[in-house]
Short mmCIF file of C-alpha atoms and ligand atoms in Angstrom, two decimals:
data_model
loop_
_atom_site.label_atom_id
_atom_site.label_comp_id
_atom_site.label_asym_id
_atom_site.label_seq_id
_atom_site.Cartn_x
_atom_site.Cartn_y
_atom_site.Cartn_z
CA MET P 1316 135.51 77.86 107.75
CA LYS P 1317 132.99 78.67 105.32
CA LYS P 1318 129.57 79.17 105.86
CA ILE P 1319 127.01 77.15 106.00
CA VAL P 1320 123.02 77.90 104.38
CA TYR P 1321 119.94 75.21 105.59
CA ILE P 1322 117.69 74.82 102.56
CA THR P 1323 114.36 73.55 102.00
CA GLY P 1324 112.76 72.91 98.93
CA ALA P 1325 116.51 74.10 97.06
CA SER P 1326 115.13 70.11 94.46
CA ALA P 1327 113.47 73.10 92.38
CA GLY P 1328 113.28 76.53 91.52
CA ILE P 1329 113.89 79.29 93.55
CA GLY P 1330 115.99 77.58 96.74
CA GLU P 1331 118.01 75.25 93.79
CA ALA P 1332 119.27 79.00 92.25
CA CYS P 1333 120.17 79.65 95.84
CA ALA P 1334 122.12 76.62 95.87
CA TRP P 1335 123.83 77.85 93.28
CA LYS P 1336 123.98 81.14 94.30
CA PHE P 1337 125.53 80.69 97.43
CA ALA P 1338 128.52 77.52 96.23
CA THR P 1339 129.39 80.32 93.90
CA GLU P 1340 130.75 82.70 96.92
CA SER P 1341 132.13 79.20 98.53
CA TRP P 1342 129.52 78.08 101.04
CA ASN P 1343 129.08 75.27 101.97
CA LEU P 1344 125.10 73.79 101.56
CA ILE P 1345 122.07 71.38 103.48
CA ILE P 1346 119.99 70.36 100.52
CA THR P 1347 116.21 69.36 100.93
CA GLY P 1348 113.08 68.60 99.32
CA ARG P 1349 111.35 65.56 99.05
CA ARG P 1350 112.88 64.51 95.42
CA LYS P 1351 116.25 62.84 96.87
CA GLU P 1352 117.30 61.85 93.39
CA ARG P 1353 116.42 65.65 92.24
CA LEU P 1354 118.69 66.54 95.27
CA GLU P 1355 121.21 63.62 94.31
CA LYS P 1356 121.89 65.23 91.02
CA LEU P 1357 122.18 69.21 92.06
CA LYS P 1358 124.88 67.97 94.49
CA ALA P 1359 127.20 66.32 91.29
CA ASP P 1360 126.51 69.28 89.87
CA ILE P 1361 127.97 71.76 91.99
CA GLN P 1362 130.65 70.06 93.14
CA SER P 1363 131.89 69.27 88.96
CA GLN P 1364 132.23 73.04 90.04
CA TYR P 1365 132.69 74.31 92.89
CA SER P 1366 134.77 72.93 96.05
CA VAL P 1367 131.74 72.97 98.54
CA ASP P 1368 131.11 70.51 100.90
CA ILE P 1369 126.96 69.85 100.29
CA LEU P 1370 124.78 68.02 102.59
CA ILE P 1371 121.68 66.43 101.96
CA GLN P 1372 118.53 65.88 103.33
CA SER P 1373 115.37 64.76 102.31
CA TYR P 1374 112.02 64.69 104.14
CA ASP P 1375 108.41 65.89 103.92
CA VAL P 1376 108.54 68.78 105.62
CA ARG P 1377 104.94 68.52 106.98
CA ASP P 1378 105.84 65.41 109.00
CA LEU P 1379 107.99 66.91 112.62
CA ASN P 1380 110.28 63.32 112.87
CA ALA P 1381 111.15 63.65 109.91
CA VAL P 1382 112.39 67.36 110.73
CA GLN P 1383 113.70 66.32 114.02
CA GLU P 1384 115.19 63.17 113.15
CA ASN P 1385 116.63 65.38 110.03
CA ILE P 1386 118.02 68.31 111.96
CA ASN P 1387 118.81 66.27 115.53
CA ALA P 1388 121.63 64.15 112.81
CA LEU P 1389 123.68 67.24 112.02
CA ASP P 1390 126.44 66.13 113.00
CA LEU P 1391 128.74 69.77 115.42
CA THR P 1392 129.87 70.25 112.13
CA TRP P 1393 126.43 70.34 110.25
CA SER P 1394 124.97 71.76 113.18
CA GLN P 1395 126.65 74.83 112.66
CA VAL P 1396 123.71 77.05 110.24
CA ASP P 1397 124.10 80.28 109.98
CA VAL P 1398 121.36 81.12 107.45
CA LEU P 1399 118.03 78.41 106.69
CA ILE P 1400 116.46 79.54 103.71
CA ASN P 1401 112.65 78.89 104.89
CA ASN P 1402 111.95 78.12 100.88
CA ALA P 1403 109.65 75.12 100.48
CA GLY P 1404 106.41 75.52 99.29
CA LEU P 1405 103.39 75.01 97.06
CA ALA P 1406 99.85 76.56 96.00
CA VAL P 1407 97.53 74.04 94.93
CA GLY P 1408 94.25 74.78 92.83
CA LYS P 1409 93.46 78.02 91.82
CA GLY P 1410 89.99 79.35 91.96
CA ALA P 1411 86.95 80.85 94.58
CA PHE P 1412 86.34 79.59 98.02
CA GLN P 1413 83.92 78.53 97.95
CA GLU P 1414 84.85 75.43 95.23
CA GLY P 1415 87.64 75.26 97.42
CA LEU P 1416 89.04 71.77 97.94
CA TYR P 1417 90.30 70.75 101.09
CA ASP P 1418 92.72 68.40 100.34
CA ASP P 1419 94.30 71.23 98.98
CA TRP P 1420 93.64 73.92 101.48
CA GLU P 1421 95.89 71.23 103.43
CA ARG P 1422 98.58 70.40 101.75
CA MET P 1423 100.16 74.27 101.40
CA ILE P 1424 98.33 75.27 104.87
CA ASP P 1425 100.42 72.37 105.97
CA THR P 1426 103.89 73.02 103.82
CA ASN P 1427 103.73 77.00 103.86
CA LEU P 1428 102.99 77.65 106.80
CA LYS P 1429 103.01 74.43 109.22
CA GLY P 1430 106.65 72.98 107.66
CA LEU P 1431 108.58 76.48 107.64
CA ILE P 1432 107.73 76.82 111.75
CA TYR P 1433 109.06 72.74 112.09
CA VAL P 1434 111.72 73.60 110.23
CA SER P 1435 112.42 76.87 111.89
CA LYS P 1436 111.55 75.69 115.62
CA GLU P 1437 114.33 72.48 115.27
CA LEU P 1438 116.99 74.72 113.47
CA VAL P 1439 116.36 78.13 115.80
CA ALA P 1440 117.62 76.00 118.80
CA LYS P 1441 120.78 75.18 117.16
CA MET P 1442 121.30 78.45 116.07
CA ILE P 1443 120.59 79.58 119.73
CA ALA P 1444 123.21 76.57 121.12
CA ASN P 1445 125.42 78.75 118.93
CA GLY P 1446 125.17 81.92 119.61
CA LYS P 1447 124.72 82.58 116.11
CA GLY P 1448 122.10 82.14 112.84
CA HIS P 1449 119.41 84.36 110.81
CA ILE P 1450 116.62 82.98 109.43
CA ILE P 1451 115.27 84.13 105.18
CA ASN P 1452 111.75 83.81 104.65
CA ILE P 1453 110.28 82.93 101.60
CA ALA P 1454 106.88 84.91 101.56
CA SER P 1455 105.05 86.62 98.35
CA LEU P 1456 103.07 88.96 97.02
CA ALA P 1457 100.45 87.62 97.97
CA GLY P 1458 101.53 87.69 101.95
CA ILE P 1459 101.48 91.78 100.64
CA GLU P 1460 98.24 91.63 98.36
CA SER P 1461 94.63 88.45 98.18
CA TYR P 1462 93.82 88.52 95.49
CA GLY P 1463 91.08 86.62 92.91
CA GLY P 1464 91.46 82.84 93.48
CA GLY P 1465 94.57 82.37 95.50
CA ASN P 1466 92.20 82.94 99.43
CA VAL P 1467 94.47 79.88 101.06
CA TYR P 1468 97.53 80.36 98.73
CA CYS P 1469 97.48 84.09 99.90
CA ALA P 1470 96.11 83.41 103.37
CA THR P 1471 99.31 81.29 103.83
CA LYS P 1472 101.89 83.88 102.47
CA HIS P 1473 101.06 86.41 105.12
CA GLY P 1474 100.71 83.68 107.89
CA VAL P 1475 104.51 83.98 106.36
CA ARG P 1476 105.58 87.86 106.82
CA ALA P 1477 102.91 87.88 110.18
CA LEU P 1478 105.51 85.01 111.44
CA SER P 1479 108.36 86.34 110.71
CA ARG P 1480 107.70 89.95 111.88
CA ALA P 1481 107.37 87.65 114.97
CA MET P 1482 109.91 85.78 114.83
CA ARG P 1483 112.07 88.93 114.61
CA ILE P 1484 111.04 90.08 117.68
CA ASP P 1485 111.21 86.86 119.53
CA LEU P 1486 114.50 86.36 118.36
CA LEU P 1487 116.21 89.53 118.65
CA HIS P 1488 117.60 89.01 122.41
CA GLN P 1489 119.32 85.60 120.59
CA GLY P 1490 121.25 88.46 117.54
CA ILE P 1491 119.18 86.09 115.62
CA LYS P 1492 118.48 87.83 112.12
CA VAL P 1493 114.83 86.85 110.55
CA SER P 1494 114.38 88.00 106.97
CA THR P 1495 111.05 88.09 104.63
CA VAL P 1496 111.62 88.26 101.06
CA SER P 1497 108.36 88.68 99.10
CA PRO P 1498 108.94 87.81 95.63
CA GLY P 1499 106.40 88.46 92.94
CA ALA P 1500 105.25 86.01 89.00
CA ALA P 1501 109.00 83.82 89.01
CA ASP P 1502 108.62 81.85 86.24
CA THR P 1503 109.77 78.30 88.17
CA GLU P 1504 108.09 74.81 88.76
CA PHE P 1505 105.46 77.00 90.54
CA SER P 1506 102.43 77.76 88.20
CA LEU P 1507 103.00 73.64 87.17
CA VAL P 1508 101.63 72.30 90.53
CA ARG P 1509 99.54 74.93 90.88
CA TYR P 1510 97.13 73.08 87.78
CA LYS P 1511 98.64 70.02 88.82
CA GLY P 1512 100.70 69.03 86.20
CA ASP P 1513 98.76 71.10 83.92
CA LYS P 1514 101.88 72.48 81.51
CA GLN P 1515 98.80 75.11 78.77
CA GLN P 1516 97.80 76.66 81.43
CA ALA P 1517 100.59 77.02 83.62
CA ASP P 1518 102.17 78.44 80.52
CA LYS P 1519 99.60 80.91 80.12
CA THR P 1520 100.76 82.53 83.89
CA TYR P 1521 104.18 83.69 82.01
CA GLN P 1522 103.13 84.94 78.82
CA GLY P 1523 103.62 88.10 77.00
CA PHE P 1524 106.06 89.50 79.21
CA GLU P 1525 109.27 88.56 80.79
CA PRO P 1526 108.51 87.29 84.90
CA LEU P 1527 111.57 85.94 87.45
CA THR P 1528 114.11 83.51 87.58
CA GLY P 1529 114.59 81.41 90.18
CA ASN P 1530 117.76 83.00 90.03
CA ASP P 1531 116.63 86.63 90.34
CA VAL P 1532 115.15 85.65 93.52
CA ALA P 1533 118.75 83.90 95.07
CA GLU P 1534 119.83 86.81 93.56
CA SER P 1535 118.41 89.25 96.51
CA VAL P 1536 118.18 86.20 99.46
CA TYR P 1537 122.20 86.50 99.08
CA PHE P 1538 122.10 89.96 99.55
CA ILE P 1539 120.60 89.59 103.16
CA ALA P 1540 122.44 86.70 104.18
CA SER P 1541 125.72 88.52 102.74
CA GLN P 1542 125.29 92.08 105.11
CA PRO P 1543 127.19 92.71 108.12
CA GLN P 1544 126.24 91.10 110.98
CA HIS P 1545 124.14 94.67 112.22
CA VAL P 1546 122.45 95.20 109.64
CA ASN P 1547 119.23 93.52 109.17
CA ILE P 1548 117.34 93.96 105.93
CA GLU P 1549 113.64 93.05 107.10
CA GLU P 1550 112.46 92.30 103.73
CA ILE P 1551 113.01 92.09 99.38
CA PHE P 1552 109.69 92.88 97.74
CA LEU P 1553 110.68 91.91 93.79
CA LEU P 1554 108.96 92.15 91.35
CA PRO P 1555 109.00 91.51 86.97
CA THR P 1556 109.35 95.15 85.35
CA ALA P 1557 105.32 94.42 83.53
CA GLN P 1558 103.60 93.01 86.95
CA ALA P 1559 102.67 96.08 88.78
CA THR P 1560 100.04 94.35 91.18
CA SER P 1561 98.65 90.40 91.62
CA THR P 1562 96.72 90.67 88.43
CA ILE P 1563 97.54 94.16 86.78
CA ILE P 1564 100.53 92.89 84.08
CA ASP P 1565 101.31 94.02 81.40
CA ARG P 1566 101.03 91.13 79.12
CA SER P 1567 101.45 93.41 74.93
CA GLU P 1568 105.62 92.20 75.37
CA ALA P 1569 104.73 89.95 72.37
CA ASN P 1570 106.35 85.65 72.46
P1 NDP M 3088 108.55 74.99 92.14
O1 NDP M 3088 107.65 74.05 92.49
O2 NDP M 3088 109.57 75.09 91.56
O3 NDP M 3088 109.96 74.45 93.65
C1 NDP M 3088 108.91 74.20 95.06
C2 NDP M 3088 110.42 73.57 96.30
O4 NDP M 3088 109.88 73.30 97.79
C3 NDP M 3088 110.53 71.66 95.82
O5 NDP M 3088 112.37 71.49 95.89
C4 NDP M 3088 109.67 71.22 96.34
O6 NDP M 3088 111.01 70.10 96.24
C5 NDP M 3088 109.85 72.12 97.64
N1 NDP M 3088 108.65 71.72 98.81
C6 NDP M 3088 107.28 71.20 97.98
N2 NDP M 3088 106.32 70.73 99.23
C7 NDP M 3088 107.43 70.35 99.58
C8 NDP M 3088 106.72 69.23 100.96
N3 NDP M 3088 105.96 68.96 102.23
N4 NDP M 3088 108.10 68.76 102.25
C9 NDP M 3088 109.66 69.80 101.72
N5 NDP M 3088 110.34 69.84 100.54
C10 NDP M 3088 108.44 70.60 99.95
O7 NDP M 3088 108.57 76.42 93.38
P2 NDP M 3088 108.67 77.77 93.76
O8 NDP M 3088 110.73 77.55 93.61
O9 NDP M 3088 108.71 79.07 92.69
O10 NDP M 3088 108.87 77.95 94.71
C11 NDP M 3088 109.71 78.41 96.82
C12 NDP M 3088 108.69 78.81 97.49
O11 NDP M 3088 108.79 80.38 96.39
C13 NDP M 3088 107.81 78.86 97.51
O12 NDP M 3088 107.31 78.89 99.39
C14 NDP M 3088 106.14 79.57 96.72
O13 NDP M 3088 105.56 79.65 97.56
C15 NDP M 3088 107.53 81.32 97.09
N6 NDP M 3088 106.86 81.74 95.56
C16 NDP M 3088 106.99 81.00 95.21
C17 NDP M 3088 106.35 82.35 93.82
C18 NDP M 3088 106.43 82.03 92.07
O14 NDP M 3088 106.15 83.10 91.01
N7 NDP M 3088 107.24 81.55 90.71
C19 NDP M 3088 106.75 83.58 94.11
C20 NDP M 3088 106.86 84.39 95.16
C21 NDP M 3088 106.98 83.09 96.42
P3 NDP M 3088 110.16 68.45 96.53
O15 NDP M 3088 108.58 68.33 95.63
O16 NDP M 3088 111.96 67.61 96.21
O17 NDP M 3088 110.06 68.11 98.08
C1 8X3 M 3089 103.21 83.81 93.31
C2 8X3 M 3089 103.45 83.60 93.34
O1 8X3 M 3089 100.97 85.71 92.14
O2 8X3 M 3089 101.32 84.18 91.47
O3 8X3 M 3089 103.59 83.94 95.25
O4 8X3 M 3089 101.01 84.94 94.09
S1 8X3 M 3089 101.79 84.10 93.06
#
């Protein structure tokens, strides 16, 4: 029987790359995100190449009722989720704390932390009932170190790493694994979202060096998911070769 992976934020970037990676490894997929048309296209594209079952759940992770409705609607077969990838997340804005906007901060806290908590809580209930499961949380370099202008985004990602450790402890006796992937700069739609559609500003983020791709991160996620049952990879922290810290990046490569 094929395994099942539940991916939040599969409509772009790292989540989309995870969908492709797990499909190439013959897993069935539950792909989620707000942009339904993207998910439908992804499903059609993957199924044109791989013989896997794909279920779309389109909802906003910030909406607890929507999270509960969707996860409760999983039938007996789709409820047998082997791996949850908590990937949906974003940065909104970058600037000094004293100039920050409440609306940006709330979007990050509600998505990166509360959304992850809602999806996890609902799926953990299924995992406990199934007697199996593995949660892989996408944190960030921003969850390991804080950097200027990153304030609340960094706080949410520090929170994701803290919560991962706490979940690992609490779920230990349920046989449910918990792991974290903490990437550095990855060229996805992340910066376009952070800079609110300003493509010039977004492109600057990746200028002069080779960033990670969504596929690079998906390889780490799959490596974690494919370990034997008795092995739990606690965390993978991956950076572009040209990046040493959030702010120390060798941008000498000619574009
Ligand atoms: P993208 O912007 O490319 O993708 C983000 C995904 O999250 C989209 O599929 C989006 O779907 C989904 N999403 C955002 N908000 C919500 C919401 N409220 N409800 C449901 N889905 C939502 O960015 P990345 O792929 O780069 O980001 C994925 C994760 O990786 C994030 O948690 C990010 O913080 C983390 N990360 C990214 C790094 C980077 O440099 N790119 C580095 C380290 C970590 P939709 O808009 O359709 O809802
Ligand atoms: C995204 C990477 O360094 O811009 O989490 O915060 S960073």
